[in-house]
mmCIF file of C-alpha atoms in Angstrom:
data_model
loop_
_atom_site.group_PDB
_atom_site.id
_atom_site.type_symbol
_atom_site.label_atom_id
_atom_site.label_comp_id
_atom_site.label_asym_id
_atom_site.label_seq_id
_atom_site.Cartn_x
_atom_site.Cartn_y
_atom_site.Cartn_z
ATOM 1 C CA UNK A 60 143.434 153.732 53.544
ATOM 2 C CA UNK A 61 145.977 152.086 55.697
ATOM 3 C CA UNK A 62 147.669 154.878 57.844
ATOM 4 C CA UNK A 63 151.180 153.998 59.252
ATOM 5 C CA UNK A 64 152.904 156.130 62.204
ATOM 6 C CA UNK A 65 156.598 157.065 62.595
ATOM 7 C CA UNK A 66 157.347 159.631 64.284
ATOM 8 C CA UNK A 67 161.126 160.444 63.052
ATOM 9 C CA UNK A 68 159.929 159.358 58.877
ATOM 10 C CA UNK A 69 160.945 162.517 56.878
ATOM 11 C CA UNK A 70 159.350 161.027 53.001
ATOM 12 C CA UNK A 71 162.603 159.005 52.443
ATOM 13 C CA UNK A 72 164.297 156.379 54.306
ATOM 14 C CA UNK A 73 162.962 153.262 56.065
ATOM 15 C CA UNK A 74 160.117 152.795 58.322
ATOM 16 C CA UNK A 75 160.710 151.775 61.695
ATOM 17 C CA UNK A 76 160.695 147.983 62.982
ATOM 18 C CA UNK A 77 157.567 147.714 64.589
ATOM 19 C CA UNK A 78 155.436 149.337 61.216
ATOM 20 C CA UNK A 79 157.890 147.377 59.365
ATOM 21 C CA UNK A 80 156.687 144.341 60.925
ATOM 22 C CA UNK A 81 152.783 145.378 60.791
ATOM 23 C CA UNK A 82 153.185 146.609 56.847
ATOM 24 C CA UNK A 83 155.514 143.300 55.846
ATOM 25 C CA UNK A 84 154.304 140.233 57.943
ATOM 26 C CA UNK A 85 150.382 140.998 58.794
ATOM 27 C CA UNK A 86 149.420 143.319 55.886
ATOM 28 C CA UNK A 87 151.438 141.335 53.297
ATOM 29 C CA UNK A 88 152.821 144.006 51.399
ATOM 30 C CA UNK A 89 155.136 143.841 48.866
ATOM 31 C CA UNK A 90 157.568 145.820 46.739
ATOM 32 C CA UNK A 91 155.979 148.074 44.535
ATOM 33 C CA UNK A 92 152.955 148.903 47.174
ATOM 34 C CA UNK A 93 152.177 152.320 48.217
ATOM 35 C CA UNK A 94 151.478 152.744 51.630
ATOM 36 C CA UNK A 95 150.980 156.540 53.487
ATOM 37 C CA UNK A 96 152.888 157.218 56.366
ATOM 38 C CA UNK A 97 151.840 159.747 58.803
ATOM 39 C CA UNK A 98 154.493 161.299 61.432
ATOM 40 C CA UNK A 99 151.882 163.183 64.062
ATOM 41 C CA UNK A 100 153.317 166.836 63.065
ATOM 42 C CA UNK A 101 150.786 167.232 60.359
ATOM 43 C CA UNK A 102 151.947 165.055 57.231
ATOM 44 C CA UNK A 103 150.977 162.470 55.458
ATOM 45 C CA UNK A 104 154.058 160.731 53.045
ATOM 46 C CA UNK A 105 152.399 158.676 50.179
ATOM 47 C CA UNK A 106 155.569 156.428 49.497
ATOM 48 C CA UNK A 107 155.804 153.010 47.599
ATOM 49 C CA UNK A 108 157.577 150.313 49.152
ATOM 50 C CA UNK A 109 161.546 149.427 47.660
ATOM 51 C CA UNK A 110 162.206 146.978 50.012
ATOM 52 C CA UNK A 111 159.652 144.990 51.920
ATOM 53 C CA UNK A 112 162.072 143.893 55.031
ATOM 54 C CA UNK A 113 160.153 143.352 57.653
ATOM 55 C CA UNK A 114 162.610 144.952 60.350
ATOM 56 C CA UNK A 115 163.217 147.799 58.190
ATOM 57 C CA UNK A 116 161.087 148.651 55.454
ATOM 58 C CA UNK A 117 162.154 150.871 52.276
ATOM 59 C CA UNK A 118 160.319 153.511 51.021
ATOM 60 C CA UNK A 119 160.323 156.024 48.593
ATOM 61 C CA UNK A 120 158.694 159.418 48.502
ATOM 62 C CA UNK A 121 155.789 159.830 46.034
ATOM 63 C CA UNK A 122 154.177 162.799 47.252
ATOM 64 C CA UNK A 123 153.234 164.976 50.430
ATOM 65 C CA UNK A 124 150.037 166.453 51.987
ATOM 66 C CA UNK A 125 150.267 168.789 54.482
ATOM 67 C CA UNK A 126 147.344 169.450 56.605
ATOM 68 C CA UNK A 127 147.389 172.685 58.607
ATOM 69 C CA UNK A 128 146.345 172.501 62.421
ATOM 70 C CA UNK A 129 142.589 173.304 63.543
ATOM 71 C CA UNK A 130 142.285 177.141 64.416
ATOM 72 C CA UNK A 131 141.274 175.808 68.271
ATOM 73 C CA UNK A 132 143.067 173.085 70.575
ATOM 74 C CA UNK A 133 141.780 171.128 73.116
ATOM 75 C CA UNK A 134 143.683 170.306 76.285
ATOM 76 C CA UNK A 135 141.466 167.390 77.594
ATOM 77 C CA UNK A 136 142.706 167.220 81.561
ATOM 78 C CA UNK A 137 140.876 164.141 83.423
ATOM 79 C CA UNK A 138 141.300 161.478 86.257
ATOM 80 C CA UNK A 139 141.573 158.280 85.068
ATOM 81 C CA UNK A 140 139.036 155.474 86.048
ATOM 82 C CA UNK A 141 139.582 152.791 88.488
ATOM 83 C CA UNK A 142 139.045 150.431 85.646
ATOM 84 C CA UNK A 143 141.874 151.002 82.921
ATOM 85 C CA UNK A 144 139.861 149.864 80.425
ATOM 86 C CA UNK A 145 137.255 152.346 80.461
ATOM 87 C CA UNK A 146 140.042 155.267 80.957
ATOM 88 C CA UNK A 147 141.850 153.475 77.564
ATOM 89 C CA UNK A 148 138.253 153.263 76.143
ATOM 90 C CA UNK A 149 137.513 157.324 76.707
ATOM 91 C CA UNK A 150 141.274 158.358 75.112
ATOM 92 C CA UNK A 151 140.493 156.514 72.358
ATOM 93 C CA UNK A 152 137.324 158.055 71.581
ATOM 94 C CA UNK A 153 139.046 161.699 72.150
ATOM 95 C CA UNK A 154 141.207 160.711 69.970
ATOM 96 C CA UNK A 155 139.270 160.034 67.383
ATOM 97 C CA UNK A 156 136.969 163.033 67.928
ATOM 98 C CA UNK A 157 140.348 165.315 68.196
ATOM 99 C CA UNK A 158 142.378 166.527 71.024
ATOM 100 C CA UNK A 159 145.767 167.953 71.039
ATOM 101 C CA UNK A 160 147.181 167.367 74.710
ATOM 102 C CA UNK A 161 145.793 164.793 77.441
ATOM 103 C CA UNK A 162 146.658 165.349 80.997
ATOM 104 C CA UNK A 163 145.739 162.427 83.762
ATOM 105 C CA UNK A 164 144.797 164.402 87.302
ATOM 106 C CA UNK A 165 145.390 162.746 90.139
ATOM 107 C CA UNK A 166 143.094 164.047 92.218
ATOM 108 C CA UNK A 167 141.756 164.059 96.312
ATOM 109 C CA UNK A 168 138.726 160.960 95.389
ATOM 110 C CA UNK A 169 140.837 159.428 92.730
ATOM 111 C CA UNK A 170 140.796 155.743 93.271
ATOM 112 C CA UNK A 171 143.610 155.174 90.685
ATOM 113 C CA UNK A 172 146.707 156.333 91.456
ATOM 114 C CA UNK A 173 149.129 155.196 89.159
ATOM 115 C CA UNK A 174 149.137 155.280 85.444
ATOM 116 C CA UNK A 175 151.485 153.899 82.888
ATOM 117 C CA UNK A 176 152.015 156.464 80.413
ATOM 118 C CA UNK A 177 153.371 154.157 77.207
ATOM 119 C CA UNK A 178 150.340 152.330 77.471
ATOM 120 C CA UNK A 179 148.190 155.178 76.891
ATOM 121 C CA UNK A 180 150.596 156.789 74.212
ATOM 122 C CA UNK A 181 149.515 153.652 71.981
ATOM 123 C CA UNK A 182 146.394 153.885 72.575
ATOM 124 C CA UNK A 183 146.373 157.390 71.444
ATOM 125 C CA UNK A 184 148.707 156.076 68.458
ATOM 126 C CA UNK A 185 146.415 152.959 67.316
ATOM 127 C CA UNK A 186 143.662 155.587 67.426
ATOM 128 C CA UNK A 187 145.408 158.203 65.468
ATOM 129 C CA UNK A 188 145.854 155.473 62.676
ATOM 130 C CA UNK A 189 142.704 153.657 62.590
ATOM 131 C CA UNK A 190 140.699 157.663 62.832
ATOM 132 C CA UNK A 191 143.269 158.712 59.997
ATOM 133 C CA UNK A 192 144.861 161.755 61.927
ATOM 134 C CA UNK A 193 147.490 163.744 60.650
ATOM 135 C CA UNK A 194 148.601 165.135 64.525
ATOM 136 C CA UNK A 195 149.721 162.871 67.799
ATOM 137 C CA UNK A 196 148.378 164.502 70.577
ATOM 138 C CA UNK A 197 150.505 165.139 73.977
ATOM 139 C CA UNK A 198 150.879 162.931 76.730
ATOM 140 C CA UNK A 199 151.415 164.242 80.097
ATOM 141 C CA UNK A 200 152.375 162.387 82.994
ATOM 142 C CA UNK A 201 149.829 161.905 85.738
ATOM 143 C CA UNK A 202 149.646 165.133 87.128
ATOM 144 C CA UNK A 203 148.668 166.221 91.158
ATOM 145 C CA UNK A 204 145.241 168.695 90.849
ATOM 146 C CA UNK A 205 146.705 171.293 92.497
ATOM 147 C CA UNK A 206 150.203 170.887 91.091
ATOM 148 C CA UNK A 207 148.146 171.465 87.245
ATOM 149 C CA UNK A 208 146.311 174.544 87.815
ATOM 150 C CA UNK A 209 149.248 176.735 88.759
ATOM 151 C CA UNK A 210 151.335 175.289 85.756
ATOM 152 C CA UNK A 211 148.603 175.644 83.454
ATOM 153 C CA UNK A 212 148.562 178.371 80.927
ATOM 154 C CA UNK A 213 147.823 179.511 77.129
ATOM 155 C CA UNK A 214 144.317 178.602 77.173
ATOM 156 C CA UNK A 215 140.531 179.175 78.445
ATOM 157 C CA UNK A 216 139.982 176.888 80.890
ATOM 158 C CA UNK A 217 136.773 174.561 82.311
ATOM 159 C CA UNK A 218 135.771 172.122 85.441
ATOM 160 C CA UNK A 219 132.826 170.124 84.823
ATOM 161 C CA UNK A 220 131.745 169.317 88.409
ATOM 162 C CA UNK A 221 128.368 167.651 90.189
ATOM 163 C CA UNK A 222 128.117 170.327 93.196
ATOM 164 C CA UNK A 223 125.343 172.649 92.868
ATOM 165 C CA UNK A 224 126.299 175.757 92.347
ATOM 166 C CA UNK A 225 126.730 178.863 89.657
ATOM 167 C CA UNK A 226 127.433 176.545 86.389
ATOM 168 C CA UNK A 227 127.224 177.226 82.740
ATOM 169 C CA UNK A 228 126.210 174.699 80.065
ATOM 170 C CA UNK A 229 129.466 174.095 78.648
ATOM 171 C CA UNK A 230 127.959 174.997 74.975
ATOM 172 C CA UNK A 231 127.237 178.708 76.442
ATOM 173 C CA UNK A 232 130.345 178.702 78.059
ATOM 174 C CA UNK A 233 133.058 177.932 75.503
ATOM 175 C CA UNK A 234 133.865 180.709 72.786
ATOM 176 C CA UNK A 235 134.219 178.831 69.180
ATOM 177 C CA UNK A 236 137.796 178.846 67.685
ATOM 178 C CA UNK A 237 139.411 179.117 70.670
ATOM 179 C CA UNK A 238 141.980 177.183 72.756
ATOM 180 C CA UNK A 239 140.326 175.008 75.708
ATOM 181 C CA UNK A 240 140.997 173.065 78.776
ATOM 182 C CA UNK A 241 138.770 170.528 79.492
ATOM 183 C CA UNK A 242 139.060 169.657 82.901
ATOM 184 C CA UNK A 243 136.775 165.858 84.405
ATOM 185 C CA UNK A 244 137.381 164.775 87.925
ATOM 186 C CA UNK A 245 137.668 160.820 88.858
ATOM 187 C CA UNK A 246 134.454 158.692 89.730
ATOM 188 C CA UNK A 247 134.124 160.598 93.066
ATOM 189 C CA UNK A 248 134.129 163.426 91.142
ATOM 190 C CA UNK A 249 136.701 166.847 92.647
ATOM 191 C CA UNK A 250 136.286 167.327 96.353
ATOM 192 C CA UNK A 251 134.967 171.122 97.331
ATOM 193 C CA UNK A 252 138.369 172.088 97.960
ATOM 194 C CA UNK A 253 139.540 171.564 94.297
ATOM 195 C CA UNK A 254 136.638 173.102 92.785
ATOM 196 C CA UNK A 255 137.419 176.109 95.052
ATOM 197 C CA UNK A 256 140.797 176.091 93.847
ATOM 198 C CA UNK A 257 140.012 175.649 90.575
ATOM 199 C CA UNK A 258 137.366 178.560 90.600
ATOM 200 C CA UNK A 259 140.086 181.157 92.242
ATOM 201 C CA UNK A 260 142.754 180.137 90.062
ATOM 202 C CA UNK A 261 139.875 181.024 86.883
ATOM 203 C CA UNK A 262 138.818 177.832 85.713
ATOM 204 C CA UNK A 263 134.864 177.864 84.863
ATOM 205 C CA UNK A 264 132.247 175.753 86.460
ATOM 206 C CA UNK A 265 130.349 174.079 83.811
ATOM 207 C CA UNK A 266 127.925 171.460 83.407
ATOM 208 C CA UNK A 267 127.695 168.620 80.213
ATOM 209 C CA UNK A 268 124.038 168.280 80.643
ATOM 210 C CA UNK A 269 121.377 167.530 82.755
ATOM 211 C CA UNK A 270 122.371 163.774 83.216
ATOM 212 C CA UNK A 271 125.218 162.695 85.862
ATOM 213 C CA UNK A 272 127.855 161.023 83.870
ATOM 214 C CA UNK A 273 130.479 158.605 84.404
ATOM 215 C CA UNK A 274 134.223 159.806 84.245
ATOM 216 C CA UNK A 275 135.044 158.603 80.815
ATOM 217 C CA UNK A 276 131.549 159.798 78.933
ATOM 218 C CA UNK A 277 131.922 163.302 80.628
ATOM 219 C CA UNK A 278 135.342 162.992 78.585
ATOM 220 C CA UNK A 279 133.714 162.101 75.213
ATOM 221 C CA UNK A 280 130.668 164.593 75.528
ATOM 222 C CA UNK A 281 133.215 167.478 76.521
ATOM 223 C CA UNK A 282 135.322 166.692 73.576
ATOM 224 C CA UNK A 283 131.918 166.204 71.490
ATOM 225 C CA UNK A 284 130.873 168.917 72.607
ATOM 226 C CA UNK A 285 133.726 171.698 71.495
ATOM 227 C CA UNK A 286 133.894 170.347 68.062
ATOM 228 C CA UNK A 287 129.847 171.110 67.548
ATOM 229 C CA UNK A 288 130.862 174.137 68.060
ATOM 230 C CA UNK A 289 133.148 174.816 66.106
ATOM 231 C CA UNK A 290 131.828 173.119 62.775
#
């Protein structure tokens, strides 16, 4: 199945330009086609195309399938990479595992300090299609360490940190069908000082495993890791 996005489509009406353009001039579809549209909130439109402009695409409604939100949301909270490409490589892989609400740290050994957010939001939206998800997660703006931890609330929340000290295996940690923050420092990994903050202000130490992992697996294996649990 071909999965379009548009975030405003309601099951009638026209699709916007630029999966107007993809449906029309690359996929070659023509009037009488049924395509599914998907608009991140949970539905999927099953419509058949009226009027194959490629600017602005007709549809009309054949049917709707809801799909209800998972009984636990992840809040996956990590510095992006130096390289862009392996931050755009990890979000895309969350993605596809499932994760409602990304946050980018910047944090005391981060070695990026910038971040276009628009970028990442189509990452996030090219994976939502080609992983056939029904919900767009969240896109924060990058976000100071400190600044996060006093605004963050609603959910159970864990630092995954190198440091010895008292640590849980994130499996033992995290309580299945509940609401987590997953929180990854940059390549550096946090300084003492964060982990210290993050520790007063209630975040949990926890560990991914006995191997030391770069930024953007520690991302995937955290995500990973929460859905095992909850299957």
């Amino acid at each position: 199945m071909e999965l379009f996005f548009d975030p405003k489509f309601d099951g009638n009406g026209i699709l916007n330009e630029v999966e107007s353009k993809h449906c029309i001039n690359v996929l070659r579809h023509k009037a009488g086609d049924t395509v599914t549209v998907a608009n991140g909130k949970g539905q999927y439109y099953s419509c058949q195309i009226i009027n194959p402009h490629p600017k602005r695409c007709e549809l009309d409604l054949i049917n709707t399938e809801d799909f209800p939100p998972r009984p636990y949301k992840i809040h996956l909270a990590v510095a992006p990479t130096k390289s862009i490409d392996r931050f755009e490589w990890m979000i895309e892989k969350a993605m596809e595992l499932g994760v409602d609400e990304i946050t980018p740290l910047l944090c005391q050994h981060s070695e990026r300090k910038k971040i276009r957010t628009d970028r990442i939001e189509r990452v996030v939206i090219a994976a939502m299609k080609q992983s056939l998800k029904a919900y767009l997660p969240k896109i924060n703006e990058l976000t100071p360490f400190d600044v996060f931890i006093k605004q963050l609330k609603d959910s159970k929340a864990y630092i995954a940190h190198c440091y010895e000290s008292d640590k849980f295996p994130l499996r033992l940690a995290y309580q299945a069908q509940s609401n987590c923050t997953l929180c990854i420092g940059p390549e550096g990994d946090f300084s003492e000082q964060e982990v210290e903050m993050a520790v007063n202000a209630n975040f949990q130490p926890v560990s991914l495993g006995s191997s030391r992992l770069r930024t953007e697996t520690a991302g995937v294996v955290a995500c990973h890791t929460i859905h095992l649990l909850n299957d």
